[in-house]
Amino acid sequence: MIKLADFIDIEDLKSIEHKEQLWLQSAFERFNGFPTLENLWKIMDEIWHKYNCDPKNLDSRVDNFYSHPIWLLSGLFIDQHQISLVNRQIFAQWVSAKKPKRVADFGGGFGSLARMIAESNPETFVEVIEPHPHKLAIKKSKEFNNLSYKDNLEGKYDILIATDVFEHVSDPLGLVAETSMFLNNEGFYLIANHFQPIIKCHLPQSYHLYHTFDYALEEMNFKIIEKISYGTVYKLIQKLSLDRARKIEKKSKRLWFFTKYLHRRIEAM
């Protein structure tokens, strides 16, 4: 029989509720240890269906989904998954090179990236903005004097980070515009997205942005600075214009609908 202590530090287990431990135990037994990334996505989809979540109606069912211990498992998985760790190390190294005073990891989840940044940059204040923080994530953050969890963005930041966030929200461009108001004039926005049907909680109404997200942000008056791993660094170079980005969004949705329709017609032939 698999023991949780074989995968989770005994001290960390004290921050995990008994019912969560039982669920984690069943998951580890199901896959004889940590699941693969693909199996982790499979579990997420199962729970999405269990709660009968509706991508067009992000109500309490979706809140329950994001409060499920699957996201604790996801955080624990990232902390030992080589590819995930390498990507976060690349992001953290890029942040370190900029020598920022304040950094916010928006939707930072379990805080793996934020902890890397805080450890490498003891003079940098790092905040994780997360609506569903787990007690274990908060416990781990307290190991650093320069790292904290917050409910909302406050003040101005030198760097904003949003990795694997905007594909989960109903209005990605609106949220980019809203959060960018917290950037310093010379600040950078590091964004990494997956606008693809990898898992059910990637909202289908945003798939069209897979090809057009960069164009929309350029119309919003962001300049693409560089590509970092699977992310992109943007810098606002003029006054933000969400209206112009909405025009790209409208065209993108029409084009996406047309290509989907055309693809279905070709398959039916």
XYZ file of C-alpha atoms in Angstrom:
269
model
C 0.000 0.000 0.000
C 1.344 3.411 -0.974
C 2.067 5.854 1.833
C 1.624 9.596 1.380
C 4.819 10.174 3.336
C 6.687 8.524 0.454
C 5.697 11.505 -1.721
C 4.946 14.357 0.673
C 7.099 15.606 3.531
C 5.652 14.653 6.926
C 5.690 18.282 8.079
C 3.848 19.313 4.915
C 1.167 16.701 5.559
C 0.206 18.640 8.687
C -1.103 21.427 6.399
C -3.269 19.007 4.395
C -6.729 18.181 5.703
C -7.638 14.562 6.372
C -10.200 14.394 3.560
C -7.619 15.838 1.162
C -5.095 13.231 2.304
C -7.608 10.474 1.592
C -8.178 11.828 -1.911
C -4.429 12.159 -2.568
C -3.926 8.636 -1.273
C -6.443 7.296 -3.779
C -4.793 9.236 -6.610
C -1.310 7.936 -5.780
C -2.641 4.391 -5.499
C -4.474 4.721 -8.802
C -1.261 5.613 -10.648
C 1.211 3.846 -8.370
C 2.782 7.203 -7.506
C 2.600 10.576 -9.172
C 0.458 10.561 -12.328
C 1.950 11.526 -15.660
C 1.054 14.989 -16.957
C -1.500 13.434 -19.288
C -3.092 11.505 -16.428
C -3.172 14.654 -14.300
C -5.149 16.347 -17.074
C -7.432 13.293 -17.221
C -8.229 13.633 -13.511
C -8.929 17.348 -13.945
C -11.424 16.558 -16.699
C -13.101 13.909 -14.556
C -13.605 16.411 -11.737
C -14.778 19.092 -14.163
C -17.473 16.658 -15.290
C -18.192 15.543 -11.729
C -19.165 19.098 -10.803
C -21.021 19.501 -14.100
C -19.085 22.693 -14.819
C -20.313 24.900 -17.629
C -17.593 26.900 -19.468
C -20.208 29.514 -20.391
C -21.439 29.902 -16.811
C -18.548 30.245 -14.358
C -20.605 29.850 -11.205
C -20.114 28.069 -7.870
C -19.560 24.745 -9.632
C -16.382 26.144 -11.154
C -15.370 27.623 -7.784
C -15.732 24.132 -6.298
C -13.617 22.736 -9.120
C -10.758 25.140 -8.428
C -10.988 24.406 -4.693
C -10.677 20.644 -5.238
C -7.480 18.874 -4.036
C -6.643 18.085 -7.671
C -4.981 21.523 -7.669
C -2.951 20.585 -4.613
C -1.865 17.468 -6.495
C -1.053 19.666 -9.488
C 1.153 21.880 -7.323
C 2.934 18.898 -5.803
C 3.343 17.449 -9.291
C 4.967 20.620 -10.633
C 7.467 20.620 -7.772
C 8.869 17.289 -8.987
C 8.160 17.394 -12.751
C 11.371 18.086 -14.636
C 9.907 19.947 -17.636
C 7.716 22.138 -15.414
C 10.667 22.920 -13.165
C 12.913 23.812 -16.099
C 10.294 26.197 -17.522
C 9.912 27.920 -14.160
C 13.670 28.127 -13.716
C 13.931 29.871 -17.078
C 11.229 32.351 -16.036
C 12.902 32.910 -12.661
C 16.302 33.511 -14.259
C 14.788 36.075 -16.609
C 13.191 37.877 -13.651
C 16.492 37.867 -11.768
C 18.259 39.527 -14.696
C 15.823 42.470 -14.503
C 16.552 43.069 -10.776
C 12.965 44.118 -9.973
C 11.841 45.585 -6.660
C 8.296 44.161 -6.798
C 6.951 41.152 -8.675
C 3.416 39.737 -8.760
C 2.647 36.209 -9.894
C -0.987 36.624 -10.883
C -2.922 33.367 -10.479
C 0.285 31.848 -9.113
C -1.405 28.794 -7.615
C 0.871 26.625 -5.480
C 3.647 29.220 -5.717
C 6.438 27.124 -7.236
C 7.616 29.927 -9.528
C 7.213 32.605 -6.858
C 9.362 30.618 -4.429
C 12.109 30.283 -7.040
C 12.046 34.031 -7.649
C 12.006 34.871 -3.945
C 14.913 32.542 -3.215
C 17.050 33.906 -6.060
C 16.195 37.554 -5.345
C 16.159 38.233 -1.588
C 15.846 42.002 -2.208
C 12.758 41.557 -4.388
C 9.273 41.536 -2.852
C 7.238 38.784 -4.482
C 3.462 38.437 -4.205
C 1.288 35.538 -5.321
C -2.181 36.742 -6.295
C -4.335 33.671 -5.923
C -8.084 33.277 -5.198
C -7.744 29.647 -4.026
C -4.477 29.388 -2.053
C -3.867 26.121 -0.258
C -2.672 26.137 3.356
C 0.416 24.174 2.344
C 1.299 26.763 -0.311
C 0.945 29.551 2.252
C 3.089 27.573 4.709
C 5.827 27.165 2.099
C 5.713 30.872 1.252
C 6.441 31.762 4.894
C 9.894 30.245 4.521
C 10.786 33.475 2.678
C 10.697 36.957 4.211
C 10.107 38.498 0.776
C 7.182 36.316 -0.351
C 3.484 36.566 0.493
C 0.044 35.580 -0.764
C -2.450 38.355 -1.551
C -6.070 38.402 -2.698
C -5.589 41.274 -5.137
C -2.945 43.329 -6.888
C -1.994 46.448 -4.942
C 0.171 49.380 -5.990
C 2.690 49.166 -8.830
C 4.907 46.281 -9.884
C 8.055 46.104 -11.970
C 7.035 42.714 -13.344
C 3.691 40.983 -13.626
C 3.611 37.271 -14.397
C 0.629 35.249 -15.574
C 1.437 31.666 -16.571
C -1.397 29.323 -17.557
C -4.027 31.799 -16.354
C -5.859 33.562 -19.163
C -7.100 30.372 -20.844
C -9.158 29.768 -17.672
C -11.054 33.092 -17.649
C -14.036 34.335 -19.633
C -12.463 37.620 -20.785
C -8.691 37.222 -21.248
C -8.130 40.572 -22.968
C -10.193 42.449 -20.412
C -8.219 40.855 -17.592
C -4.904 41.689 -19.275
C -6.036 45.319 -19.506
C -7.239 45.365 -15.892
C -4.092 43.828 -14.419
C -1.689 45.862 -16.563
C -2.859 48.994 -14.779
C -0.694 47.802 -11.888
C 2.509 47.857 -13.954
C 5.137 50.538 -13.540
C 5.755 52.687 -16.611
C 8.861 50.666 -17.446
C 7.379 47.388 -16.258
C 7.174 44.054 -18.037
C 4.345 41.547 -18.360
C 5.411 37.911 -18.726
C 2.501 35.850 -20.059
C 2.301 32.172 -20.999
C -0.940 30.766 -22.391
C -2.438 27.546 -23.720
C -5.511 28.597 -25.710
C -6.061 24.992 -26.772
C -8.441 22.161 -25.784
C -5.891 20.401 -23.590
C -8.204 20.216 -20.580
C -11.871 21.081 -20.085
C -11.162 24.108 -17.885
C -9.444 25.799 -20.832
C -12.485 27.745 -21.959
C -13.475 27.046 -25.586
C -14.706 30.610 -26.132
C -11.061 31.707 -25.948
C -9.513 29.120 -28.283
C -9.570 31.683 -31.091
C -6.805 33.606 -29.290
C -4.310 30.813 -29.927
C -3.272 32.547 -33.149
C -4.275 36.138 -32.407
C -3.382 36.891 -28.773
C -0.128 38.652 -29.704
C -1.886 40.741 -32.344
C -4.560 41.762 -29.861
C -1.971 42.854 -27.305
C -0.077 44.799 -29.948
C -3.299 46.643 -30.747
C -3.666 47.239 -27.022
C -0.298 49.056 -27.332
C 1.915 46.344 -25.919
C 5.224 45.651 -27.609
C 6.592 42.109 -27.737
C 10.020 42.264 -26.109
C 11.130 38.647 -26.276
C 10.070 35.015 -26.077
C 10.953 33.144 -22.866
C 10.439 29.374 -22.872
C 6.741 28.997 -23.733
C 5.974 32.540 -22.577
C 6.188 36.018 -24.056
C 7.389 39.259 -22.479
C 5.332 42.372 -23.258
C 5.840 46.031 -22.460
C 3.175 48.736 -22.641
C 4.625 51.486 -24.853
C 1.654 53.837 -25.123
C -1.623 54.420 -23.326
C -3.518 51.156 -23.174
C -6.280 50.779 -25.767
C -8.638 47.906 -25.007
C -11.091 49.095 -27.685
C -8.558 48.447 -30.442
C -7.833 45.003 -29.027
C -11.565 44.249 -29.004
C -11.662 44.818 -32.773
C -8.982 42.171 -33.243
C -10.891 39.908 -30.861
C -14.076 40.311 -32.900
C -12.298 39.436 -36.138
C -10.529 36.539 -34.434
C -13.820 35.035 -33.273
C -15.300 35.290 -36.767
C -12.248 33.675 -38.332
C -12.245 30.908 -35.719
C -15.922 30.175 -36.332
C -15.353 30.069 -40.087
C -12.355 27.724 -39.892
C -14.195 25.381 -37.508
C -17.203 25.351 -39.815
C -15.000 24.748 -42.861
C -13.160 21.937 -41.103
C -16.453 20.219 -40.251
C -17.680 20.553 -43.843
C -14.468 19.002 -45.162
C -14.750 16.098 -42.691
C -18.351 15.497 -43.787
C -17.389 15.168 -47.457
